[in-house]
mmCIF file of C-alpha atoms in Angstrom:
data_model
loop_
_atom_site.group_PDB
_atom_site.id
_atom_site.type_symbol
_atom_site.label_atom_id
_atom_site.label_comp_id
_atom_site.label_asym_id
_atom_site.label_seq_id
_atom_site.Cartn_x
_atom_site.Cartn_y
_atom_site.Cartn_z
ATOM 1 C CA MET A 1 -25.639 26.036 -46.028
ATOM 2 C CA LYS A 2 -27.687 26.834 -42.941
ATOM 3 C CA ASP A 3 -27.045 29.945 -40.978
ATOM 4 C CA THR A 4 -28.451 31.696 -37.936
ATOM 5 C CA VAL A 5 -30.640 34.058 -39.929
ATOM 6 C CA ASP A 6 -33.294 31.973 -41.584
ATOM 7 C CA HIS A 7 -35.385 34.415 -43.561
ATOM 8 C CA GLU A 8 -35.922 34.004 -47.280
ATOM 9 C CA LEU A 9 -33.316 35.532 -49.521
ATOM 10 C CA ALA A 10 -35.517 38.375 -50.757
ATOM 11 C CA ILE A 11 -32.879 41.010 -50.093
ATOM 12 C CA PRO A 12 -30.368 41.687 -52.871
ATOM 13 C CA LEU A 13 -26.844 40.603 -52.046
ATOM 14 C CA ALA A 14 -25.656 44.205 -52.087
ATOM 15 C CA ASP A 15 -27.777 44.900 -48.984
ATOM 16 C CA ILE A 16 -26.213 42.112 -46.980
ATOM 17 C CA ILE A 17 -23.228 42.329 -44.694
ATOM 18 C CA VAL A 18 -21.561 39.212 -43.315
ATOM 19 C CA CYS A 19 -19.412 39.218 -40.203
ATOM 20 C CA PRO A 20 -15.878 38.247 -41.249
ATOM 21 C CA GLN A 21 -15.186 36.618 -37.880
ATOM 22 C CA CYS A 22 -18.234 34.413 -37.329
ATOM 23 C CA ASP A 23 -20.116 34.464 -40.664
ATOM 24 C CA ALA A 24 -23.395 35.777 -39.222
ATOM 25 C CA VAL A 25 -25.512 37.463 -41.897
ATOM 26 C CA PHE A 26 -27.117 40.879 -41.403
ATOM 27 C CA HIS A 27 -29.250 43.274 -43.395
ATOM 28 C CA LEU A 28 -26.937 46.181 -44.190
ATOM 29 C CA GLN A 29 -27.844 49.406 -42.426
ATOM 30 C CA VAL A 30 -25.102 52.006 -42.603
ATOM 31 C CA PRO A 31 -24.841 53.607 -39.149
ATOM 32 C CA GLU A 32 -24.835 57.366 -38.600
ATOM 33 C CA ILE A 33 -21.501 59.116 -38.220
ATOM 34 C CA GLY A 34 -20.101 58.423 -34.772
ATOM 35 C CA GLU A 35 -22.199 55.272 -34.343
ATOM 36 C CA LYS A 36 -21.040 51.701 -34.746
ATOM 37 C CA ALA A 37 -22.502 48.631 -36.377
ATOM 38 C CA VAL A 38 -21.507 45.632 -34.282
ATOM 39 C CA CYS A 39 -22.026 41.932 -34.996
ATOM 40 C CA GLN A 40 -24.771 40.739 -32.662
ATOM 41 C CA ARG A 41 -23.286 37.286 -32.349
ATOM 42 C CA CYS A 42 -19.563 37.804 -31.791
ATOM 43 C CA HIS A 43 -19.428 41.586 -31.168
ATOM 44 C CA THR A 44 -16.906 42.326 -33.913
ATOM 45 C CA VAL A 45 -17.164 45.965 -35.048
ATOM 46 C CA LEU A 46 -18.393 45.879 -38.642
ATOM 47 C CA ILE A 47 -18.821 49.525 -39.602
ATOM 48 C CA ALA A 48 -17.744 52.617 -37.640
ATOM 49 C CA PRO A 49 -17.856 55.781 -39.756
ATOM 50 C CA LYS A 50 -16.321 58.952 -38.349
ATOM 51 C CA ARG A 51 -16.704 62.568 -39.392
ATOM 52 C CA LYS A 52 -14.003 63.708 -41.818
ATOM 53 C CA ALA A 53 -12.071 60.536 -41.043
ATOM 54 C CA GLY A 54 -10.496 60.512 -44.503
ATOM 55 C CA LEU A 55 -8.876 63.901 -44.108
ATOM 56 C CA GLN A 56 -7.688 63.114 -40.590
ATOM 57 C CA ILE A 57 -6.168 59.819 -41.672
ATOM 58 C CA ILE A 58 -4.348 61.534 -44.540
ATOM 59 C CA ALA A 59 -2.976 64.196 -42.203
ATOM 60 C CA ILE A 60 -1.811 61.554 -39.745
ATOM 61 C CA ALA A 61 -0.335 59.435 -42.533
ATOM 62 C CA VAL A 62 1.751 62.340 -43.815
ATOM 63 C CA GLY A 63 2.984 62.876 -40.261
ATOM 64 C CA ILE A 64 3.866 59.198 -39.881
ATOM 65 C CA PHE A 65 5.718 59.245 -43.187
ATOM 66 C CA ILE A 66 7.918 62.200 -42.211
ATOM 67 C CA LEU A 67 8.599 60.899 -38.708
ATOM 68 C CA LEU A 68 9.426 57.428 -40.002
ATOM 69 C CA ILE A 69 12.005 58.731 -42.483
ATOM 70 C CA GLY A 70 13.505 61.021 -39.857
ATOM 71 C CA ALA A 71 13.527 58.424 -37.110
ATOM 72 C CA THR A 72 15.299 55.937 -39.346
ATOM 73 C CA PHE A 73 18.405 58.016 -39.919
ATOM 74 C CA PHE A 74 18.772 60.302 -36.891
ATOM 75 C CA PRO A 75 20.635 58.944 -33.862
ATOM 76 C CA PHE A 76 18.254 56.966 -31.711
ATOM 77 C CA LEU A 77 20.080 56.168 -28.504
ATOM 78 C CA ASP A 78 23.569 56.925 -27.361
ATOM 79 C CA ILE A 79 25.562 55.201 -24.697
ATOM 80 C CA ASP A 80 28.441 56.410 -22.595
ATOM 81 C CA ALA A 81 30.432 54.111 -20.356
ATOM 82 C CA ALA A 82 33.743 55.340 -18.927
ATOM 83 C CA GLY A 83 34.541 57.439 -21.974
ATOM 84 C CA ASN A 84 33.536 54.810 -24.531
ATOM 85 C CA LYS A 85 30.763 56.324 -26.601
ATOM 86 C CA ASN A 86 28.486 54.829 -29.176
ATOM 87 C CA SER A 87 25.350 56.148 -30.816
ATOM 88 C CA VAL A 88 22.991 54.177 -32.992
ATOM 89 C CA SER A 89 20.140 54.901 -35.358
ATOM 90 C CA ILE A 90 17.159 52.621 -35.757
ATOM 91 C CA LEU A 91 18.674 51.357 -38.969
ATOM 92 C CA ASP A 92 21.751 50.278 -36.995
ATOM 93 C CA ALA A 93 19.539 48.468 -34.508
ATOM 94 C CA ALA A 94 17.654 46.700 -37.258
ATOM 95 C CA LEU A 95 20.890 45.665 -38.931
ATOM 96 C CA ALA A 96 22.493 44.457 -35.689
ATOM 97 C CA PHE A 97 22.118 40.890 -36.897
ATOM 98 C CA ALA A 98 23.817 41.654 -40.204
ATOM 99 C CA ASN A 99 27.016 39.674 -39.584
ATOM 100 C CA GLY A 100 27.155 36.107 -40.784
ATOM 101 C CA PRO A 101 24.172 33.801 -41.203
ATOM 102 C CA MET A 102 21.888 36.067 -39.193
ATOM 103 C CA ILE A 103 21.535 38.456 -42.139
ATOM 104 C CA LEU A 104 18.077 37.002 -42.730
ATOM 105 C CA LEU A 105 17.018 38.083 -39.269
ATOM 106 C CA ALA A 106 18.421 41.557 -39.938
ATOM 107 C CA LEU A 107 16.266 41.869 -43.021
ATOM 108 C CA VAL A 108 13.180 40.655 -41.165
ATOM 109 C CA THR A 109 13.772 43.097 -38.295
ATOM 110 C CA ALA A 110 14.318 46.016 -40.673
ATOM 111 C CA ALA A 111 11.150 45.097 -42.529
ATOM 112 C CA LEU A 112 9.030 44.790 -39.382
ATOM 113 C CA ILE A 113 9.988 48.090 -37.793
ATOM 114 C CA ILE A 114 10.716 50.369 -40.770
ATOM 115 C CA LEU A 115 9.775 48.985 -44.160
ATOM 116 C CA ILE A 116 6.302 47.596 -43.493
ATOM 117 C CA PRO A 117 5.043 50.655 -41.560
ATOM 118 C CA LEU A 118 6.422 52.811 -44.397
ATOM 119 C CA VAL A 119 4.750 50.739 -47.107
ATOM 120 C CA ARG A 120 1.441 50.787 -45.222
ATOM 121 C CA VAL A 121 1.509 54.571 -44.910
ATOM 122 C CA MET A 122 2.215 55.009 -48.601
ATOM 123 C CA LEU A 123 -0.524 52.578 -49.597
ATOM 124 C CA THR A 124 -2.983 54.357 -47.289
ATOM 125 C CA LEU A 125 -2.186 57.719 -48.873
ATOM 126 C CA TYR A 126 -2.416 56.241 -52.360
ATOM 127 C CA VAL A 127 -5.868 54.825 -51.640
ATOM 128 C CA LEU A 128 -7.380 57.638 -49.567
ATOM 129 C CA VAL A 129 -6.215 60.835 -51.272
ATOM 130 C CA PRO A 130 -8.345 60.334 -54.417
ATOM 131 C CA ILE A 131 -11.351 59.263 -52.320
ATOM 132 C CA VAL A 132 -11.217 62.339 -50.115
ATOM 133 C CA LEU A 133 -10.721 64.655 -53.109
ATOM 134 C CA ASP A 134 -13.800 63.084 -54.780
ATOM 135 C CA LEU A 135 -11.699 61.866 -57.667
ATOM 136 C CA PRO A 136 -12.071 58.424 -59.232
ATOM 137 C CA PRO A 137 -10.035 55.839 -57.259
ATOM 138 C CA ALA A 138 -6.377 55.510 -58.159
ATOM 139 C CA ARG A 139 -5.382 52.644 -60.417
ATOM 140 C CA HIS A 140 -5.143 49.346 -58.508
ATOM 141 C CA ALA A 141 -6.365 51.154 -55.397
ATOM 142 C CA ILE A 142 -8.303 48.037 -54.420
ATOM 143 C CA GLN A 143 -5.240 45.804 -54.561
ATOM 144 C CA ALA A 144 -3.287 48.461 -52.693
ATOM 145 C CA PHE A 145 -5.792 48.563 -49.832
ATOM 146 C CA ARG A 146 -5.915 44.786 -49.686
ATOM 147 C CA VAL A 147 -2.134 44.558 -49.377
ATOM 148 C CA SER A 148 -2.185 47.250 -46.725
ATOM 149 C CA GLU A 149 -4.763 45.296 -44.707
ATOM 150 C CA ALA A 150 -2.802 42.054 -45.097
ATOM 151 C CA LEU A 151 0.337 43.770 -43.789
ATOM 152 C CA ARG A 152 -1.407 45.148 -40.708
ATOM 153 C CA PRO A 153 -0.313 42.480 -38.193
ATOM 154 C CA TRP A 154 3.287 42.661 -39.443
ATOM 155 C CA SER A 155 3.758 46.327 -38.697
ATOM 156 C CA MET A 156 5.537 46.272 -35.333
ATOM 157 C CA ALA A 157 6.784 49.790 -34.612
ATOM 158 C CA GLU A 158 4.909 50.019 -31.314
ATOM 159 C CA ILE A 159 6.414 46.759 -30.106
ATOM 160 C CA PHE A 160 9.864 48.096 -30.923
ATOM 161 C CA VAL A 161 9.274 51.051 -28.598
ATOM 162 C CA LEU A 162 8.447 48.784 -25.674
ATOM 163 C CA GLY A 163 11.509 46.747 -26.598
ATOM 164 C CA CYS A 164 13.553 49.938 -26.169
ATOM 165 C CA ALA A 165 12.243 50.381 -22.660
ATOM 166 C CA VAL A 166 13.277 46.856 -21.705
ATOM 167 C CA ALA A 167 16.699 47.240 -23.339
ATOM 168 C CA LEU A 168 17.281 50.526 -21.515
ATOM 169 C CA VAL A 169 16.696 48.946 -18.134
ATOM 170 C CA LYS A 170 19.053 46.133 -19.059
ATOM 171 C CA VAL A 171 21.987 48.442 -19.808
ATOM 172 C CA ALA A 172 21.156 51.106 -17.228
ATOM 173 C CA ASP A 173 23.617 49.752 -14.657
ATOM 174 C CA LEU A 174 26.300 49.179 -17.289
ATOM 175 C CA ALA A 175 26.394 52.648 -18.790
ATOM 176 C CA THR A 176 24.659 56.009 -19.127
ATOM 177 C CA VAL A 177 22.134 55.992 -21.926
ATOM 178 C CA GLY A 178 20.860 59.127 -23.618
ATOM 179 C CA PHE A 179 17.963 59.608 -25.977
ATOM 180 C CA GLY A 180 18.589 60.990 -29.448
ATOM 181 C CA PRO A 181 16.010 62.933 -31.491
ATOM 182 C CA ALA A 182 14.895 59.773 -33.261
ATOM 183 C CA PHE A 183 13.757 58.250 -29.974
ATOM 184 C CA TRP A 184 11.189 61.004 -29.448
ATOM 185 C CA MET A 185 10.205 60.874 -33.111
ATOM 186 C CA PHE A 186 9.586 57.172 -32.860
ATOM 187 C CA SER A 187 7.540 57.573 -29.674
ATOM 188 C CA ALA A 188 5.341 60.186 -31.375
ATOM 189 C CA LEU A 189 5.089 57.865 -34.340
ATOM 190 C CA VAL A 190 3.575 55.117 -32.244
ATOM 191 C CA VAL A 191 0.871 57.446 -30.915
ATOM 192 C CA LEU A 192 0.052 58.488 -34.488
ATOM 193 C CA ILE A 193 -0.110 54.892 -35.717
ATOM 194 C CA VAL A 194 -2.562 53.974 -32.959
ATOM 195 C CA ALA A 195 -4.656 57.091 -33.736
ATOM 196 C CA GLN A 196 -4.761 56.210 -37.420
ATOM 197 C CA GLU A 197 -5.957 52.691 -36.654
ATOM 198 C CA SER A 198 -8.839 54.047 -34.582
ATOM 199 C CA PHE A 199 -10.008 56.493 -37.285
ATOM 200 C CA MET A 200 -9.946 53.987 -40.111
ATOM 201 C CA CYS A 201 -13.271 52.330 -40.982
ATOM 202 C CA LYS A 202 -12.375 49.577 -43.423
ATOM 203 C CA TRP A 203 -15.926 49.037 -44.606
ATOM 204 C CA SER A 204 -16.328 52.699 -45.567
ATOM 205 C CA VAL A 205 -13.134 52.553 -47.591
ATOM 206 C CA TRP A 206 -14.231 49.405 -49.422
ATOM 207 C CA ASN A 207 -17.619 50.949 -50.024
ATOM 208 C CA SER A 208 -16.244 54.151 -51.501
ATOM 209 C CA LEU A 209 -13.794 52.215 -53.647
ATOM 210 C CA GLU A 210 -16.718 50.218 -54.996
ATOM 211 C CA HIS A 211 -19.041 53.196 -55.534
ATOM 212 C CA PRO A 212 -16.686 56.080 -56.279
ATOM 213 C CA LYS A 213 -19.406 58.591 -57.122
ATOM 214 C CA ARG A 214 -21.268 58.238 -53.854
ATOM 215 C CA SER A 215 -18.310 59.348 -51.775
ATOM 216 C CA MET B 1 -28.444 30.438 -47.328
ATOM 217 C CA GLY B 2 -26.533 29.977 -50.533
ATOM 218 C CA ILE B 3 -24.150 32.824 -50.062
ATOM 219 C CA VAL B 4 -20.447 33.068 -49.396
ATOM 220 C CA ALA B 5 -18.875 36.098 -47.766
ATOM 221 C CA CYS B 6 -15.545 37.799 -48.157
ATOM 222 C CA THR B 7 -13.619 37.674 -44.886
ATOM 223 C CA ARG B 8 -11.593 40.726 -45.856
ATOM 224 C CA CYS B 9 -14.318 43.232 -46.834
ATOM 225 C CA THR B 10 -17.567 41.593 -45.557
ATOM 226 C CA LYS B 11 -19.312 41.578 -48.956
ATOM 227 C CA ALA B 12 -21.711 38.714 -49.751
ATOM 228 C CA TRP B 13 -21.685 36.767 -53.023
ATOM 229 C CA PRO B 14 -23.615 33.787 -54.429
ATOM 230 C CA LEU B 15 -22.261 30.451 -53.177
ATOM 231 C CA GLY B 16 -19.425 29.178 -55.341
ATOM 232 C CA THR B 17 -17.927 32.558 -56.160
ATOM 233 C CA GLN B 18 -14.154 32.095 -56.066
ATOM 234 C CA VAL B 19 -12.826 35.620 -55.815
ATOM 235 C CA CYS B 20 -14.465 38.625 -54.163
ATOM 236 C CA GLY B 21 -15.570 41.087 -56.841
ATOM 237 C CA ARG B 22 -15.030 44.051 -54.558
ATOM 238 C CA CYS B 23 -11.599 43.526 -53.057
ATOM 239 C CA GLY B 24 -10.231 40.552 -55.007
ATOM 240 C CA HIS B 25 -9.706 38.414 -51.894
ATOM 241 C CA LYS B 26 -9.953 34.631 -52.415
ATOM 242 C CA MET B 27 -13.150 33.224 -50.966
ATOM 243 C CA VAL B 28 -14.220 29.856 -49.620
ATOM 244 C CA SER B 29 -17.377 29.235 -47.636
ATOM 245 C CA ARG B 30 -15.392 27.221 -45.097
ATOM 246 C CA ASP B 31 -11.699 26.685 -45.339
ATOM 247 C CA PHE B 32 -11.616 22.965 -44.556
ATOM 248 C CA GLN B 33 -7.876 22.830 -45.143
ATOM 249 C CA SER B 34 -7.589 25.553 -42.517
ATOM 250 C CA LEU B 35 -6.954 23.082 -39.694
ATOM 251 C CA GLN B 36 -4.213 21.285 -41.638
ATOM 252 C CA LYS B 37 -2.430 24.569 -42.239
ATOM 253 C CA VAL B 38 -2.890 25.557 -38.596
ATOM 254 C CA TRP B 39 -1.357 22.313 -37.326
ATOM 255 C CA ALA B 40 1.528 22.339 -39.824
ATOM 256 C CA LEU B 41 2.548 25.899 -38.980
ATOM 257 C CA TRP B 42 1.932 25.250 -35.272
ATOM 258 C CA LEU B 43 4.341 22.310 -35.345
ATOM 259 C CA VAL B 44 7.072 24.305 -37.113
ATOM 260 C CA GLY B 45 6.622 27.077 -34.559
ATOM 261 C CA LEU B 46 6.924 24.629 -31.684
ATOM 262 C CA MET B 47 10.008 23.000 -33.195
ATOM 263 C CA CYS B 48 11.689 26.406 -33.517
ATOM 264 C CA TYR B 49 10.776 27.253 -29.939
ATOM 265 C CA ILE B 50 12.927 24.441 -28.514
ATOM 266 C CA PRO B 51 16.330 25.617 -29.863
ATOM 267 C CA ALA B 52 15.229 29.172 -29.062
ATOM 268 C CA ASN B 53 15.385 28.187 -25.396
ATOM 269 C CA THR B 54 18.434 25.942 -25.384
ATOM 270 C CA TYR B 55 20.836 28.085 -27.437
ATOM 271 C CA PRO B 56 22.183 31.371 -26.040
ATOM 272 C CA MET B 57 20.214 34.500 -26.868
ATOM 273 C CA LEU B 58 22.919 37.021 -25.994
ATOM 274 C CA LYS B 59 26.701 36.801 -25.970
ATOM 275 C CA THR B 60 28.043 39.392 -23.575
ATOM 276 C CA LYS B 61 31.778 40.073 -23.597
ATOM 277 C CA THR B 62 33.061 42.224 -20.751
ATOM 278 C CA LEU B 63 36.657 42.956 -19.788
ATOM 279 C CA PHE B 64 37.396 39.640 -18.171
ATOM 280 C CA GLN B 65 34.710 37.245 -19.143
ATOM 281 C CA VAL B 66 32.490 35.995 -21.925
ATOM 282 C CA ASP B 67 28.943 35.345 -20.857
ATOM 283 C CA GLU B 68 26.373 33.454 -22.901
ATOM 284 C CA SER B 69 22.863 33.511 -21.570
ATOM 285 C CA THR B 70 19.673 31.817 -22.708
ATOM 286 C CA ILE B 71 16.283 33.504 -22.461
ATOM 287 C CA ILE B 72 15.447 32.041 -19.061
ATOM 288 C CA GLY B 73 19.032 32.362 -17.857
ATOM 289 C CA GLY B 74 19.050 36.049 -18.713
ATOM 290 C CA ALA B 75 15.808 36.669 -16.887
ATOM 291 C CA VAL B 76 17.065 34.839 -13.789
ATOM 292 C CA GLU B 77 20.255 36.884 -13.872
ATOM 293 C CA LEU B 78 18.275 40.126 -14.041
ATOM 294 C CA ALA B 79 16.168 39.034 -11.082
ATOM 295 C CA GLN B 80 19.345 38.325 -9.086
ATOM 296 C CA HIS B 81 20.478 41.879 -9.812
ATOM 297 C CA GLY B 82 17.197 43.082 -8.358
ATOM 298 C CA ALA B 83 15.456 44.087 -11.598
ATOM 299 C CA TYR B 84 12.358 42.038 -10.840
ATOM 300 C CA GLY B 85 10.072 44.101 -13.079
ATOM 301 C CA VAL B 86 12.102 43.640 -16.233
ATOM 302 C CA SER B 87 12.824 40.009 -15.600
ATOM 303 C CA PHE B 88 9.096 39.513 -15.096
ATOM 304 C CA ILE B 89 8.328 41.243 -18.431
ATOM 305 C CA ILE B 90 10.882 39.078 -20.230
ATOM 306 C CA LEU B 91 9.602 35.867 -18.653
ATOM 307 C CA VAL B 92 6.008 36.745 -19.567
ATOM 308 C CA ALA B 93 6.790 37.921 -23.114
ATOM 309 C CA SER B 94 9.103 35.110 -24.105
ATOM 310 C CA VAL B 95 8.044 32.114 -22.043
ATOM 311 C CA VAL B 96 4.494 32.456 -20.705
ATOM 312 C CA ILE B 97 2.925 34.090 -23.786
ATOM 313 C CA PRO B 98 4.472 31.752 -26.390
ATOM 314 C CA LEU B 99 3.507 28.655 -24.393
ATOM 315 C CA ALA B 100 -0.005 29.971 -23.751
ATOM 316 C CA LYS B 101 -0.296 30.701 -27.457
ATOM 317 C CA PHE B 102 0.687 27.163 -28.450
ATOM 318 C CA TRP B 103 -1.864 25.834 -26.004
ATOM 319 C CA ALA B 104 -4.608 28.225 -27.129
ATOM 320 C CA ILE B 105 -4.205 27.532 -30.854
ATOM 321 C CA ALA B 106 -4.181 23.788 -30.217
ATOM 322 C CA TYR B 107 -7.262 24.104 -28.001
ATOM 323 C CA LEU B 108 -9.145 26.083 -30.658
ATOM 324 C CA ALA B 109 -8.170 23.676 -33.428
ATOM 325 C CA ILE B 110 -9.298 20.681 -31.360
ATOM 326 C CA SER B 111 -12.484 22.404 -30.211
ATOM 327 C CA VAL B 112 -13.915 22.776 -33.719
ATOM 328 C CA LYS B 113 -13.601 19.020 -34.240
ATOM 329 C CA THR B 114 -14.878 17.794 -30.900
ATOM 330 C CA ARG B 115 -16.957 19.454 -28.226
ATOM 331 C CA LEU B 116 -14.901 20.985 -25.473
ATOM 332 C CA PRO B 117 -16.241 22.813 -22.432
ATOM 333 C CA ALA B 118 -15.845 26.362 -23.728
ATOM 334 C CA GLY B 119 -18.578 28.568 -25.132
ATOM 335 C CA ASN B 120 -18.435 30.235 -28.504
ATOM 336 C CA HIS B 121 -17.898 33.645 -27.014
ATOM 337 C CA SER B 122 -14.981 32.598 -24.880
ATOM 338 C CA ARG B 123 -13.423 30.778 -27.830
ATOM 339 C CA GLN B 124 -13.893 33.818 -30.067
ATOM 340 C CA LEU B 125 -12.331 35.978 -27.352
ATOM 341 C CA MET B 126 -9.473 33.507 -27.048
ATOM 342 C CA TYR B 127 -8.893 33.674 -30.797
ATOM 343 C CA GLU B 128 -8.858 37.470 -30.789
ATOM 344 C CA ILE B 129 -6.427 37.547 -27.871
ATOM 345 C CA VAL B 130 -4.118 35.068 -29.605
ATOM 346 C CA GLU B 131 -4.190 37.116 -32.810
ATOM 347 C CA TYR B 132 -3.592 40.357 -30.938
ATOM 348 C CA ILE B 133 -0.920 39.221 -28.536
ATOM 349 C CA GLY B 134 1.100 37.052 -30.933
ATOM 350 C CA ARG B 135 3.003 39.993 -32.355
ATOM 351 C CA TRP B 136 4.151 41.157 -28.946
ATOM 352 C CA SER B 137 6.470 38.184 -28.534
ATOM 353 C CA MET B 138 8.742 39.859 -31.070
ATOM 354 C CA ILE B 139 9.736 42.267 -28.292
ATOM 355 C CA ASP B 140 12.553 39.950 -27.244
ATOM 356 C CA ILE B 141 14.076 40.059 -30.717
ATOM 357 C CA PHE B 142 13.941 43.837 -30.725
ATOM 358 C CA VAL B 143 15.585 43.990 -27.306
ATOM 359 C CA VAL B 144 18.414 41.810 -28.598
ATOM 360 C CA ALA B 145 18.730 44.000 -31.705
ATOM 361 C CA ILE B 146 18.872 47.219 -29.680
ATOM 362 C CA LEU B 147 21.306 45.811 -27.129
ATOM 363 C CA SER B 148 23.685 44.349 -29.678
ATOM 364 C CA SER B 149 23.842 47.499 -31.761
ATOM 365 C CA LEU B 150 24.084 49.825 -28.772
ATOM 366 C CA VAL B 151 26.537 47.977 -26.571
ATOM 367 C CA GLN B 152 29.574 47.927 -28.846
ATOM 368 C CA LEU B 153 32.087 49.539 -26.507
ATOM 369 C CA LYS B 154 35.227 47.943 -27.887
ATOM 370 C CA THR B 155 37.182 46.364 -25.030
ATOM 371 C CA LEU B 156 34.881 47.377 -22.214
ATOM 372 C CA ALA B 157 31.782 45.455 -23.193
ATOM 373 C CA THR B 158 30.168 44.101 -26.317
ATOM 374 C CA ILE B 159 26.887 42.301 -26.762
ATOM 375 C CA ASN B 160 26.208 40.127 -29.785
ATOM 376 C CA PRO B 161 23.113 38.155 -30.740
ATOM 377 C CA GLY B 162 23.208 34.385 -30.229
ATOM 378 C CA PRO B 163 21.676 31.722 -32.475
ATOM 379 C CA ALA B 164 18.557 31.493 -30.294
ATOM 380 C CA SER B 165 17.370 34.881 -31.554
ATOM 381 C CA MET B 166 16.920 33.509 -35.061
ATOM 382 C CA PHE B 167 14.939 30.485 -33.857
ATOM 383 C CA PHE B 168 12.840 32.639 -31.559
ATOM 384 C CA ALA B 169 11.937 35.021 -34.407
ATOM 385 C CA LEU B 170 11.012 32.067 -36.620
ATOM 386 C CA SER B 171 8.894 30.578 -33.848
ATOM 387 C CA VAL B 172 6.973 33.838 -33.394
ATOM 388 C CA ILE B 173 6.449 34.253 -37.139
ATOM 389 C CA PHE B 174 5.197 30.691 -37.597
ATOM 390 C CA THR B 175 2.777 30.865 -34.680
ATOM 391 C CA MET B 176 1.420 34.144 -36.070
ATOM 392 C CA LEU B 177 0.891 32.465 -39.445
ATOM 393 C CA SER B 178 -0.707 29.510 -37.694
ATOM 394 C CA ALA B 179 -3.185 31.764 -35.889
ATOM 395 C CA GLN B 180 -3.977 33.587 -39.116
ATOM 396 C CA ALA B 181 -4.621 30.303 -40.922
ATOM 397 C CA PHE B 182 -7.338 29.417 -38.413
ATOM 398 C CA ASP B 183 -10.796 30.010 -39.875
ATOM 399 C CA SER B 184 -12.632 31.605 -36.927
ATOM 400 C CA ARG B 185 -15.998 30.955 -38.606
ATOM 401 C CA LEU B 186 -15.557 27.272 -37.718
ATOM 402 C CA ILE B 187 -16.088 28.234 -34.067
ATOM 403 C CA TRP B 188 -19.655 29.313 -34.790
ATOM 404 C CA ASP B 189 -20.713 26.491 -37.090
ATOM 405 C CA GLN B 190 -21.634 24.142 -34.236
ATOM 406 C CA GLU B 191 -24.113 26.670 -32.858
ATOM 407 C CA ALA B 192 -25.570 27.419 -36.298
ATOM 408 C CA LYS B 193 -26.038 23.685 -36.914
ATOM 409 C CA ASP B 194 -27.765 23.148 -33.544
ATOM 410 C CA ARG B 195 -30.087 26.081 -33.947
ATOM 411 C CA GLY B 196 -30.802 25.211 -37.564
ATOM 412 C CA SER B 197 -31.970 21.689 -36.693
ATOM 413 C CA ARG B 198 -34.071 22.957 -33.796
ATOM 414 C CA GLN B 199 -35.854 25.410 -36.028
ATOM 415 C CA ASP B 200 -36.494 22.796 -38.675
ATOM 416 C CA VAL B 201 -38.390 20.607 -36.155
#
């Protein structure tokens, strides 16, 4: 198979990095902390190590975990229209479809906004804690990280928050809506999730899982 | 070059390796079935999108009337009440973005088979946008979920989800799967082939 880089294959395969988006082949040079290695052809970020990223990600992940549990059960929004009151938690919102044949949709919604973010946080902790503590990787850590990466697009907490904003405007003229503690928890959660994404360098994690002693 | 790379963890292996030794991801040099999967999932997504627009999304019961509104109907109603911003968001998130996504995936899938007037970089960008933005269509489902759990005020007003919400969710999920099935490396093969032959001469 021909590719853009045409030099002889004198480099060992371990020193090669291939862009997952466009399949361009590069000689692996691990960038300094704070720098980025970017694919020259399609500009996908390949490696982006950050100082003490592991510890920061763990701290954030613990925060996400606590907020997620709290936000699930505390009241999220309450509504008051002419004396009729109702308050809901996120779990109630997720299970809004639970009557009749729409139960499937209820399960999907609950998974997308609560379960999958929760699973991803736990997998991240499971994989990263041993690495940061310089211990050998946890059992099946590699599978765990792979599952976590595969679940990434299906974790939709941040979309749910924007959905709240739209829903609020829709009912604003019908009734008075108040925010419960879970609303603020969930908003903080979204900021944390975005921060965690930006700290995580996938290549560094794979590399330290492969060579545990070097980490 | 005789190597195959893992699309999950970027590690290179000798050509013919089936499973990545680092992360255990399945590997193929080019997923030639990719386009079949893309089209199959694309079609299911499109088929689900039709009932998602014809059936009611929300059933609103107020004191004197029962109101069933479709996606577009609901947005039009909001605009009539003066909430132009929200109705614009809903129209973009649940009509413009899904349709643009169907078009973009189809365009990409056709473009790797025949030459179309779009450069590699713009096609790569298009692919990344489709992958990134696909999830955001779920916002409509979440709005329905929030509304129908929140607005349960006994006789005064209740909102319940309509059948369209199920079809809409399915449509979003299938188009996301369709975009994920697309092997973005196919975009760059044309260029590699051209340059390869030029260098050989």
